PDB file of C-alpha atoms in Angstrom:
ATOM      1  CA  UNK O 293       3.581  -3.123   7.167  1.00 73.00           C
ATOM      2  CA  UNK O 294       5.871  -5.885   8.260  1.00 82.00           C
ATOM      3  CA  UNK O 295       8.188  -5.515  11.211  1.00 89.00           C
ATOM      4  CA  UNK O 296      10.845  -7.937  12.369  1.00 92.00           C
ATOM      5  CA  UNK O 297      10.638  -9.556  15.810  1.00 93.00           C
ATOM      6  CA  UNK O 298      13.574  -7.429  16.887  1.00 95.00           C
ATOM      7  CA  UNK O 299      11.888  -4.232  15.755  1.00 96.00           C
ATOM      8  CA  UNK O 300       8.633  -5.122  17.519  1.00 95.00           C
ATOM      9  CA  UNK O 301      10.583  -5.944  20.667  1.00 95.00           C
ATOM     10  CA  UNK O 302      12.466  -2.659  20.459  1.00 96.00           C
ATOM     11  CA  UNK O 303       9.246  -0.682  20.044  1.00 96.00           C
ATOM     12  CA  UNK O 304       7.619  -2.589  22.920  1.00 95.00           C
ATOM     13  CA  UNK O 305      10.527  -1.737  25.215  1.00 95.00           C
ATOM     14  CA  UNK O 306      10.388   1.922  24.165  1.00 96.00           C
ATOM     15  CA  UNK O 307       6.639   2.066  24.894  1.00 95.00           C
ATOM     16  CA  UNK O 308       7.099   0.251  28.194  1.00 94.00           C
ATOM     17  CA  UNK O 309       9.852   2.615  29.326  1.00 93.00           C
ATOM     18  CA  UNK O 310       7.810   5.642  28.373  1.00 94.00           C
ATOM     19  CA  UNK O 311       4.612   4.648  30.126  1.00 92.00           C
ATOM     20  CA  UNK O 312       6.542   3.311  33.134  1.00 88.00           C
ATOM     21  CA  UNK O 313       8.601   6.495  33.518  1.00 88.00           C
ATOM     22  CA  UNK O 314       5.503   8.645  33.081  1.00 90.00           C
ATOM     23  CA  UNK O 315       3.755   6.526  35.740  1.00 85.00           C
ATOM     24  CA  UNK O 316       0.814   5.869  33.407  1.00 86.00           C
ATOM     25  CA  UNK O 317       0.455   2.118  33.975  1.00 83.00           C
ATOM     26  CA  UNK O 318       1.707  -0.264  36.628  1.00 81.00           C
ATOM     27  CA  UNK O 319       2.762  -3.745  35.574  1.00 79.00           C
ATOM     28  CA  UNK O 320       3.614  -6.630  37.882  1.00 82.00           C
ATOM     29  CA  UNK O 321       6.975  -6.867  36.206  1.00 87.00           C
ATOM     30  CA  UNK O 322       8.758  -5.595  33.123  1.00 86.00           C
ATOM     31  CA  UNK O 323       8.546  -8.916  31.277  1.00 91.00           C
ATOM     32  CA  UNK O 324       4.746  -9.006  31.592  1.00 90.00           C
ATOM     33  CA  UNK O 325       4.452  -5.408  30.517  1.00 90.00           C
ATOM     34  CA  UNK O 326       6.654  -5.791  27.464  1.00 93.00           C
ATOM     35  CA  UNK O 327       4.878  -9.030  26.512  1.00 94.00           C
ATOM     36  CA  UNK O 328       1.454  -7.316  26.645  1.00 92.00           C
ATOM     37  CA  UNK O 329       2.697  -4.375  24.609  1.00 94.00           C
ATOM     38  CA  UNK O 330       4.222  -6.754  22.036  1.00 95.00           C
ATOM     39  CA  UNK O 331       0.897  -8.572  21.777  1.00 95.00           C
ATOM     40  CA  UNK O 332      -0.938  -5.278  21.212  1.00 94.00           C
ATOM     41  CA  UNK O 333       1.534  -4.227  18.495  1.00 94.00           C
ATOM     42  CA  UNK O 334       1.285  -7.612  16.751  1.00 94.00           C
ATOM     43  CA  UNK O 335      -2.517  -7.511  16.911  1.00 93.00           C
ATOM     44  CA  UNK O 336      -2.520  -4.005  15.450  1.00 91.00           C
ATOM     45  CA  UNK O 337      -0.216  -5.048  12.587  1.00 93.00           C
ATOM     46  CA  UNK O 338      -2.269  -8.191  11.886  1.00 93.00           C
ATOM     47  CA  UNK O 339      -5.470  -6.178  11.685  1.00 92.00           C
ATOM     48  CA  UNK O 340      -4.050  -3.781   9.110  1.00 91.00           C
ATOM     49  CA  UNK O 341      -2.422  -6.608   7.173  1.00 93.00           C
ATOM     50  CA  UNK O 342      -5.818  -8.341   6.929  1.00 93.00           C
ATOM     51  CA  UNK O 343      -7.480  -5.123   5.791  1.00 94.00           C
ATOM     52  CA  UNK O 344      -4.766  -4.575   3.196  1.00 95.00           C
ATOM     53  CA  UNK O 345      -5.299  -8.076   1.813  1.00 95.00           C
ATOM     54  CA  UNK O 346      -9.076  -7.659   1.646  1.00 95.00           C
ATOM     55  CA  UNK O 347      -8.735  -4.348  -0.169  1.00 96.00           C
ATOM     56  CA  UNK O 348      -6.298  -5.753  -2.722  1.00 96.00           C
ATOM     57  CA  UNK O 349      -8.636  -8.655  -3.444  1.00 96.00           C
ATOM     58  CA  UNK O 350     -11.543  -6.251  -3.839  1.00 96.00           C
ATOM     59  CA  UNK O 351      -9.661  -4.065  -6.318  1.00 96.00           C
ATOM     60  CA  UNK O 352      -8.419  -7.098  -8.247  1.00 95.00           C
ATOM     61  CA  UNK O 353     -11.984  -8.384  -8.564  1.00 95.00           C
ATOM     62  CA  UNK O 354     -13.226  -5.265 -10.359  1.00 94.00           C
ATOM     63  CA  UNK O 355     -14.221  -5.755 -13.998  1.00 94.00           C
ATOM     64  CA  UNK O 356     -11.938  -2.948 -15.076  1.00 92.00           C
ATOM     65  CA  UNK O 357      -8.269  -3.838 -14.648  1.00 92.00           C
ATOM     66  CA  UNK O 358      -6.565  -1.106 -12.670  1.00 92.00           C
ATOM     67  CA  UNK O 359      -2.762  -1.208 -12.471  1.00 93.00           C
ATOM     68  CA  UNK O 360      -1.420  -1.136  -8.936  1.00 92.00           C
ATOM     69  CA  UNK O 361       0.252   2.151  -8.138  1.00 90.00           C
ATOM     70  CA  UNK O 362      -1.769   4.152 -10.655  1.00 95.00           C
ATOM     71  CA  UNK O 363      -3.602   7.230  -9.330  1.00 96.00           C
ATOM     72  CA  UNK O 364      -6.950   5.465  -9.796  1.00 96.00           C
ATOM     73  CA  UNK O 365      -5.698   2.413  -7.886  1.00 97.00           C
ATOM     74  CA  UNK O 366      -4.451   4.629  -5.056  1.00 97.00           C
ATOM     75  CA  UNK O 367      -7.814   6.422  -4.780  1.00 97.00           C
ATOM     76  CA  UNK O 368      -9.713   3.125  -4.728  1.00 97.00           C
ATOM     77  CA  UNK O 369      -7.256   1.617  -2.249  1.00 97.00           C
ATOM     78  CA  UNK O 370      -7.733   4.479   0.209  1.00 97.00           C
ATOM     79  CA  UNK O 371     -11.523   4.433  -0.220  1.00 97.00           C
ATOM     80  CA  UNK O 372     -11.840   0.667   0.271  1.00 96.00           C
ATOM     81  CA  UNK O 373      -9.271   0.679   3.071  1.00 96.00           C
ATOM     82  CA  UNK O 374     -11.288   3.228   5.029  1.00 95.00           C
ATOM     83  CA  UNK O 375     -14.467   1.226   4.392  1.00 94.00           C
ATOM     84  CA  UNK O 376     -12.880  -2.019   5.619  1.00 93.00           C
ATOM     85  CA  UNK O 377     -11.486  -0.378   8.748  1.00 92.00           C
ATOM     86  CA  UNK O 378     -14.933   1.082   9.439  1.00 89.00           C
ATOM     87  CA  UNK O 379     -16.564  -2.340   9.036  1.00 87.00           C
ATOM     88  CA  UNK O 380     -14.099  -4.180  11.270  1.00 81.00           C
ATOM     89  CA  UNK O 381     -13.735  -1.436  13.897  1.00 75.00           C
ATOM     90  CA  UNK O 382     -10.783  -2.801  15.867  1.00 66.00           C
ATOM     91  CA  UNK O 383     -11.472  -0.373  18.714  1.00 62.00           C
ATOM     92  CA  UNK O 384     -14.794  -2.048  19.695  1.00 58.00           C
TER      93      UNK O 384
END
């Protein structure tokens, strides 16, 4: 998933406002809070982009050619995607 800078900034502000209004987290200032949330969103997107790339390479390297978008490709994509996420465990 690709998001524009504006979209990421918008989401970061929405998250900041929500957690600030709910008194969940205290930040020194709004700019720092939004910047940290933006960094977390970008890191999350990068992780899944890397996993997506690894899975596509893995499927492409199979002996049997499987057209992207076919039911078989979708099943393999989901299986390998889950395996890659399990290996990398971003929540460590």
